[in-house]
mmCIF file of C-alpha atoms in Angstrom:
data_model
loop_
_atom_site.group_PDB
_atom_site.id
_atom_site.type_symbol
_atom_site.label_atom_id
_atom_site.label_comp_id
_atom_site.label_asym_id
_atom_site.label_seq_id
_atom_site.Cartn_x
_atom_site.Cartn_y
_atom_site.Cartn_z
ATOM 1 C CA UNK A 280 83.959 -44.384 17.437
ATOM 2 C CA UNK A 281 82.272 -41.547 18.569
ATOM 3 C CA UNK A 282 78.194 -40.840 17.097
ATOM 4 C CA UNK A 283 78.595 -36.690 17.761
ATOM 5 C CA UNK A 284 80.363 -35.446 15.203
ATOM 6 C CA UNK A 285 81.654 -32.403 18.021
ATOM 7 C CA UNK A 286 83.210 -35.080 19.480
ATOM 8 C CA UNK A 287 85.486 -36.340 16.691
ATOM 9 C CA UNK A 288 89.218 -36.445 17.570
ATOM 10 C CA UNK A 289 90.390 -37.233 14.257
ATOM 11 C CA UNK A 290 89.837 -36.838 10.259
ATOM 12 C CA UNK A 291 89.381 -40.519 9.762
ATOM 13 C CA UNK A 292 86.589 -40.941 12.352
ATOM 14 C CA UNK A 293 85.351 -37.702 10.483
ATOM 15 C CA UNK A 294 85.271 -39.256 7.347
ATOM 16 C CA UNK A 295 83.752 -42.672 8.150
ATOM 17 C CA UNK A 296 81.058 -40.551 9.908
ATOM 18 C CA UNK A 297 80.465 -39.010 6.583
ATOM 19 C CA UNK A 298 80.490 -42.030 4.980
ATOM 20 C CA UNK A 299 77.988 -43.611 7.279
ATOM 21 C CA UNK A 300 75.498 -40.752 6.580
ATOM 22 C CA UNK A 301 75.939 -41.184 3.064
ATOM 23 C CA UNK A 302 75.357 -44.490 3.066
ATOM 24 C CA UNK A 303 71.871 -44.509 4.992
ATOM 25 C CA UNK A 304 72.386 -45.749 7.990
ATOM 26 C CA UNK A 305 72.264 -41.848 10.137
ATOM 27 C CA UNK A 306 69.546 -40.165 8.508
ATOM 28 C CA UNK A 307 66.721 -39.554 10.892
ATOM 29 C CA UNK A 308 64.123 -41.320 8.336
ATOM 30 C CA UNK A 309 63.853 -44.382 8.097
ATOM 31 C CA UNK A 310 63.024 -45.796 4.639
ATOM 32 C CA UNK A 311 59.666 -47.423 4.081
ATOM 33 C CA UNK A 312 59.928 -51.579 4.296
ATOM 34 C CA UNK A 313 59.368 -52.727 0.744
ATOM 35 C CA UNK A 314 58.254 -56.516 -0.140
ATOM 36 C CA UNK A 315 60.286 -58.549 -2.062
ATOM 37 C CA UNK A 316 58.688 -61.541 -4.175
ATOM 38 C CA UNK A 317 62.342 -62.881 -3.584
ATOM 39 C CA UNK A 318 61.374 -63.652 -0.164
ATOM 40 C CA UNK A 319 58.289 -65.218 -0.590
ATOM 41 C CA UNK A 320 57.781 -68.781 -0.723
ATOM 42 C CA UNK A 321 57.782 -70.731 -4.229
ATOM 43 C CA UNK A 322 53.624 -72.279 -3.996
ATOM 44 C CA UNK A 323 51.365 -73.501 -6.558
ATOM 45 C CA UNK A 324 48.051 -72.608 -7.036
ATOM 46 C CA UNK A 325 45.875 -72.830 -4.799
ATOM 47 C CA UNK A 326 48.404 -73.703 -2.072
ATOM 48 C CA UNK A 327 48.514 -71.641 1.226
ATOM 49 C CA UNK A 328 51.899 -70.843 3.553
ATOM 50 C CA UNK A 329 51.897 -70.828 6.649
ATOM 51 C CA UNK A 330 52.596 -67.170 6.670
ATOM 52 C CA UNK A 331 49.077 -66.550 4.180
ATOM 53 C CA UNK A 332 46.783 -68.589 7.353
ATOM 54 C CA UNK A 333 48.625 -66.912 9.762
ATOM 55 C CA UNK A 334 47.966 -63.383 7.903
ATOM 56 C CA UNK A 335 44.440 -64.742 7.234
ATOM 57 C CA UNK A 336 43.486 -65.319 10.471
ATOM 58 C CA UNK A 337 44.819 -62.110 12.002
ATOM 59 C CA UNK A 338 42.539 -60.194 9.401
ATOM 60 C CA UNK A 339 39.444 -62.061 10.621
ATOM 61 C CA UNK A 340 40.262 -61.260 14.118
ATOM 62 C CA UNK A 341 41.035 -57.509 13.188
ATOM 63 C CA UNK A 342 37.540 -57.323 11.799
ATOM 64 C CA UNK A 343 35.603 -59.162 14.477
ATOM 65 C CA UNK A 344 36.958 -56.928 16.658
ATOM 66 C CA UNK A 345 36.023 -53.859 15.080
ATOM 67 C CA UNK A 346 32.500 -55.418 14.177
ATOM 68 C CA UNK A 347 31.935 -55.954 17.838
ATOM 69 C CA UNK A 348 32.973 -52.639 19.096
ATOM 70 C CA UNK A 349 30.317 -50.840 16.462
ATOM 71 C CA UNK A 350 27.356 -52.835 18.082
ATOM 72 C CA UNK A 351 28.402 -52.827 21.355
ATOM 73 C CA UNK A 352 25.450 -51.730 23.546
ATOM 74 C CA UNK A 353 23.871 -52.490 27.031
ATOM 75 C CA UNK A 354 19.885 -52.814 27.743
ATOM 76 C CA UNK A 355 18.848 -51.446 30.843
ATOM 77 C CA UNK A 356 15.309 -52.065 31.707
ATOM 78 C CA UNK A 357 14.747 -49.527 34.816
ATOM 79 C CA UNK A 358 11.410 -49.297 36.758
ATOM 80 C CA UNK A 359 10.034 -47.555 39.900
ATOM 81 C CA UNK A 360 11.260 -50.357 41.757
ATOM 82 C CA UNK A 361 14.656 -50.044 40.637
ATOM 83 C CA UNK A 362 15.062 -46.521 41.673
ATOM 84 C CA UNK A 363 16.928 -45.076 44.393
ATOM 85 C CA UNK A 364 14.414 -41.816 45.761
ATOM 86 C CA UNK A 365 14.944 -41.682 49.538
ATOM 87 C CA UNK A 366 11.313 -40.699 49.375
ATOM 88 C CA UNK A 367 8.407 -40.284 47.133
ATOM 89 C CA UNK A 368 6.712 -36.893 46.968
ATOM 90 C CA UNK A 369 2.995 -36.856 46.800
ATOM 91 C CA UNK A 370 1.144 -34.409 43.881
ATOM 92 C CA UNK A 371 -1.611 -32.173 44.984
ATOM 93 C CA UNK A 372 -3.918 -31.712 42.000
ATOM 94 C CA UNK A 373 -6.319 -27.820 41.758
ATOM 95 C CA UNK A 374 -9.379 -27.713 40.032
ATOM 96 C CA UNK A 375 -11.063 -24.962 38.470
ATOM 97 C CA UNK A 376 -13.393 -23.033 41.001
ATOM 98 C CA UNK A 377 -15.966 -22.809 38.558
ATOM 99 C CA UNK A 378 -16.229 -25.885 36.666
ATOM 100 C CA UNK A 379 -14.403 -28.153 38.521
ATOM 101 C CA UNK A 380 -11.923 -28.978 35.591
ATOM 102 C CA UNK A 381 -8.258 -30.382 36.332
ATOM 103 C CA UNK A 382 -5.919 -27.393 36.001
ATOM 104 C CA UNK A 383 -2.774 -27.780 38.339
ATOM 105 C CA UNK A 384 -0.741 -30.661 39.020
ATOM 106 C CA UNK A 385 1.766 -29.582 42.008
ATOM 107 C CA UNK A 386 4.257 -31.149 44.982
ATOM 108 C CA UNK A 387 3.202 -28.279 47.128
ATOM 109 C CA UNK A 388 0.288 -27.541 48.450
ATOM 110 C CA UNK A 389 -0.994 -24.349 47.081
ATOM 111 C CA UNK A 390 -2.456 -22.921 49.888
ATOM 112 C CA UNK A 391 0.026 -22.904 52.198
ATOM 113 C CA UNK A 392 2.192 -21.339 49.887
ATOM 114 C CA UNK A 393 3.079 -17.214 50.796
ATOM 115 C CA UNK A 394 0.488 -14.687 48.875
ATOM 116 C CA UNK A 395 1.313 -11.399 47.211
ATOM 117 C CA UNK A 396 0.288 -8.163 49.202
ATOM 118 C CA UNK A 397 -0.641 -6.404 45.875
ATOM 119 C CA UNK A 398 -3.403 -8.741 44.776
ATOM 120 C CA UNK A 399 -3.640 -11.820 47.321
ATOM 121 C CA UNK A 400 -2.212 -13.909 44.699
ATOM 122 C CA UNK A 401 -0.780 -17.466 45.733
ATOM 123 C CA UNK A 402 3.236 -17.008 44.828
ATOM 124 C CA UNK A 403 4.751 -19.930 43.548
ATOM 125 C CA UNK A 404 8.612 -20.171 42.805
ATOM 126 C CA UNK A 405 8.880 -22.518 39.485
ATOM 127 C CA UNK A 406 12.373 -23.127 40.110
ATOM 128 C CA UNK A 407 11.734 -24.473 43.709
ATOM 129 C CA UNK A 408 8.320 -26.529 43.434
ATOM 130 C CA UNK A 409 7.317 -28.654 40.323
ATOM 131 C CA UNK A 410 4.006 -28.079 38.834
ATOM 132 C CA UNK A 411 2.344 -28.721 35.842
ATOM 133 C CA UNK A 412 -0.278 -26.364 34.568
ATOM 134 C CA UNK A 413 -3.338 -27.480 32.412
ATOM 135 C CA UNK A 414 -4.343 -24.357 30.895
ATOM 136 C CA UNK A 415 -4.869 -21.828 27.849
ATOM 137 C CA UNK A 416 -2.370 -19.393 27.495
ATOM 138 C CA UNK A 417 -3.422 -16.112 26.756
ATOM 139 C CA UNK A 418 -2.621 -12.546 26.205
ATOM 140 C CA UNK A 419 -0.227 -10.275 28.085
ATOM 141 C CA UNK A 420 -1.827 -7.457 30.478
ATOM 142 C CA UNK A 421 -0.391 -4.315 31.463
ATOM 143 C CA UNK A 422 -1.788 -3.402 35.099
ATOM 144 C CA UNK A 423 -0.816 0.263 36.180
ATOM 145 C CA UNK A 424 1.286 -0.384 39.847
ATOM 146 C CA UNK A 425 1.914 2.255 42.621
ATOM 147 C CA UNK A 426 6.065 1.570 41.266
ATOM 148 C CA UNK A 427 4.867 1.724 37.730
ATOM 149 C CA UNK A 428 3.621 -0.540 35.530
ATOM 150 C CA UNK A 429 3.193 -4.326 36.058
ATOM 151 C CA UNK A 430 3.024 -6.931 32.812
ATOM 152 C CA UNK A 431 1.290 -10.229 33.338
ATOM 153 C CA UNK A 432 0.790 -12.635 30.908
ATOM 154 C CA UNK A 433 -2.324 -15.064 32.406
ATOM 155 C CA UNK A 434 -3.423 -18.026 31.775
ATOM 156 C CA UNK A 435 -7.287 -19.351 31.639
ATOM 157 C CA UNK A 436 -9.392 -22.616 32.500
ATOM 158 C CA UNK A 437 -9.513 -24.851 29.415
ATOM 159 C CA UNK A 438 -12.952 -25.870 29.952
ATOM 160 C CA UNK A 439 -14.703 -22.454 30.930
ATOM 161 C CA UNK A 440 -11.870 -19.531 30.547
ATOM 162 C CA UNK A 441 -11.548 -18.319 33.794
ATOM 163 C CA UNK A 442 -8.796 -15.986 34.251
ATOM 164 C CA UNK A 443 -6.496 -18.987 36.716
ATOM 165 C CA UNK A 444 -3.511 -16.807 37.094
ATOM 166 C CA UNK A 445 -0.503 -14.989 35.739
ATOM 167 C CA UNK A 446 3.419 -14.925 34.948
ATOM 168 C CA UNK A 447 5.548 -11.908 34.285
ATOM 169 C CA UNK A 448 6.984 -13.530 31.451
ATOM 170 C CA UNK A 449 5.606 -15.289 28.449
ATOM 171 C CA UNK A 450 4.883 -19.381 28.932
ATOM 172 C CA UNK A 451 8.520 -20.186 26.380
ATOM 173 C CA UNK A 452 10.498 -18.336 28.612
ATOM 174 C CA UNK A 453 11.566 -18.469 32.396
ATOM 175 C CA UNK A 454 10.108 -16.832 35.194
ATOM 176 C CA UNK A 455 10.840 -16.519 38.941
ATOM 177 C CA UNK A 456 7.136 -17.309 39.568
ATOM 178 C CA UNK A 457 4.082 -18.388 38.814
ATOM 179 C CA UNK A 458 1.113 -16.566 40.833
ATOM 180 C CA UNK A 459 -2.794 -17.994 40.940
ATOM 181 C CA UNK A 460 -5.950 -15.784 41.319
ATOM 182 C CA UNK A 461 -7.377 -16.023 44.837
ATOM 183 C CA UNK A 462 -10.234 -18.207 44.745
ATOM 184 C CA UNK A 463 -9.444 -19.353 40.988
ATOM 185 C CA UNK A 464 -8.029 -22.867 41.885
ATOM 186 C CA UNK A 465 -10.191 -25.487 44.989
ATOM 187 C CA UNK A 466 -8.531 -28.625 46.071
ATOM 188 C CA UNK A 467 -11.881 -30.357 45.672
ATOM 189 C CA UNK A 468 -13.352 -31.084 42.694
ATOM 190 C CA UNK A 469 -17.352 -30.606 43.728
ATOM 191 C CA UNK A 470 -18.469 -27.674 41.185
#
C-alpha cells in the first residue's frame, strides 16, 4: 500500500487511505497521552508501587539538580602574586610647588614629557599614560589665541589653590590631554 495518495493505483487503496485518516492514525497531530486509573495498580493505603519510588526518586533528582545549578559559584581569591604583568610600572608622585602637597600620581615622568610652544605647559596624553590627579576642579577660562580663542578648564592645589594646570574639556568628560603649569608641580616634596 502506497502512503502518497498521488501514488494510488486503485479506488480501494484510495478508500482505505481515507479510512485510515479518518480513523486517526495520518493526521499530523498526535493526540495528547491521557492516564488511565485502569492501568494503575490496585494498592492500599499507604502502600507504594514500584512505579510511585521510581517516580519519587526521579523528582528528587530533578530538583537537586536544579537546586545545584542556582548556587553554583566559584571563589577566586587573586593577589599580586597571582598575577601575570610581565613587568611592574613604577608611579612618579608631583607635589605642589608651593606647599609641597601631593597632587599627581603618574607612570610617566612629567618632565620628560613634550611641552606646549604656546605656554610651556607639560602635555600629557590621558589616553596613553595613567595618572591620577589630586586636585580642586575649578572654573572654565577663555584665553584669547593667535587662531582664536582657547577654553581651559584648570584645576588648583587642594591645600593652597594654586592654579596646577588645565584641560580643554570639563573633568566628566574626555580629553586628548591633560597640560600642567610650568613650575606648578616639583618631584620633591621640600616646600
Amino acid at each position: 500500500m502506497y502512503l502518497d495518495k498521488n501514488a494510488v493505483d486503485n479506488p480501494d487503496e484510495i478508500k482505505e487511505l481515507e479510512r485510515y485518516k479518518d480513523a486517526g492514525g495520518g493526521g499530523t497531530k498526535s493526540k495528547p497521552r491521557v492516564e488511565d486509573d485502569n492501568w494503575r495498580a490496585k494498592t492500599d493505603d499507604g502502600e507504594l508501587t514500584l512505579a510511585d519510588l521510581k517516580r519519587r526518586q526521579r523528582d528528587q533528582l530533578n530538583e537537586e539538580f536544579e537546586e545545584s545549578q542556582q548556587k553554583k559559584f566559584k571563589i577566586v581569591n587573586f593577589t599580586s602574586e597571582d598575577s601575570h604583568l610581565v613587568g611592574e610600572k613604577k608611579l612618579f608622585s608631583f607635589y605642589c610647588a608651593i606647599c609641597g602637597e601631593h597632587c599627581v600620581a603618574s607612570e610617566v615622568d612629567c618632565f620628560k614629557l613634550p611641552r606646549r610652544r604656546t605656554d610651556r605647559a607639560i602635555a600629557m596624553e590621558e589616553a596613553v599614560h595613567f595618572h591620577k590627579k589630586y586636585a580642586n576642579f575649578g572654573e572654565k577660562i577663555l584665553l584669547r589665541r593667535q587662531n582664536g580663542v582657547e577654553r581651559q578648564y584648570r584645576f588648583y592645589c587642594r591645600q593652597c589653590n594654586q592654579p596646577l594646570g588645565y584641560r580643554p574639556n570639563p573633568q566628566s568628560e574626555t580629553s586628548k590631554f591633560t597640560y600642567f603649569f610650568d613650575k606648578a608641580i616639583v618631584s620633591d616634596q621640600s616646600a
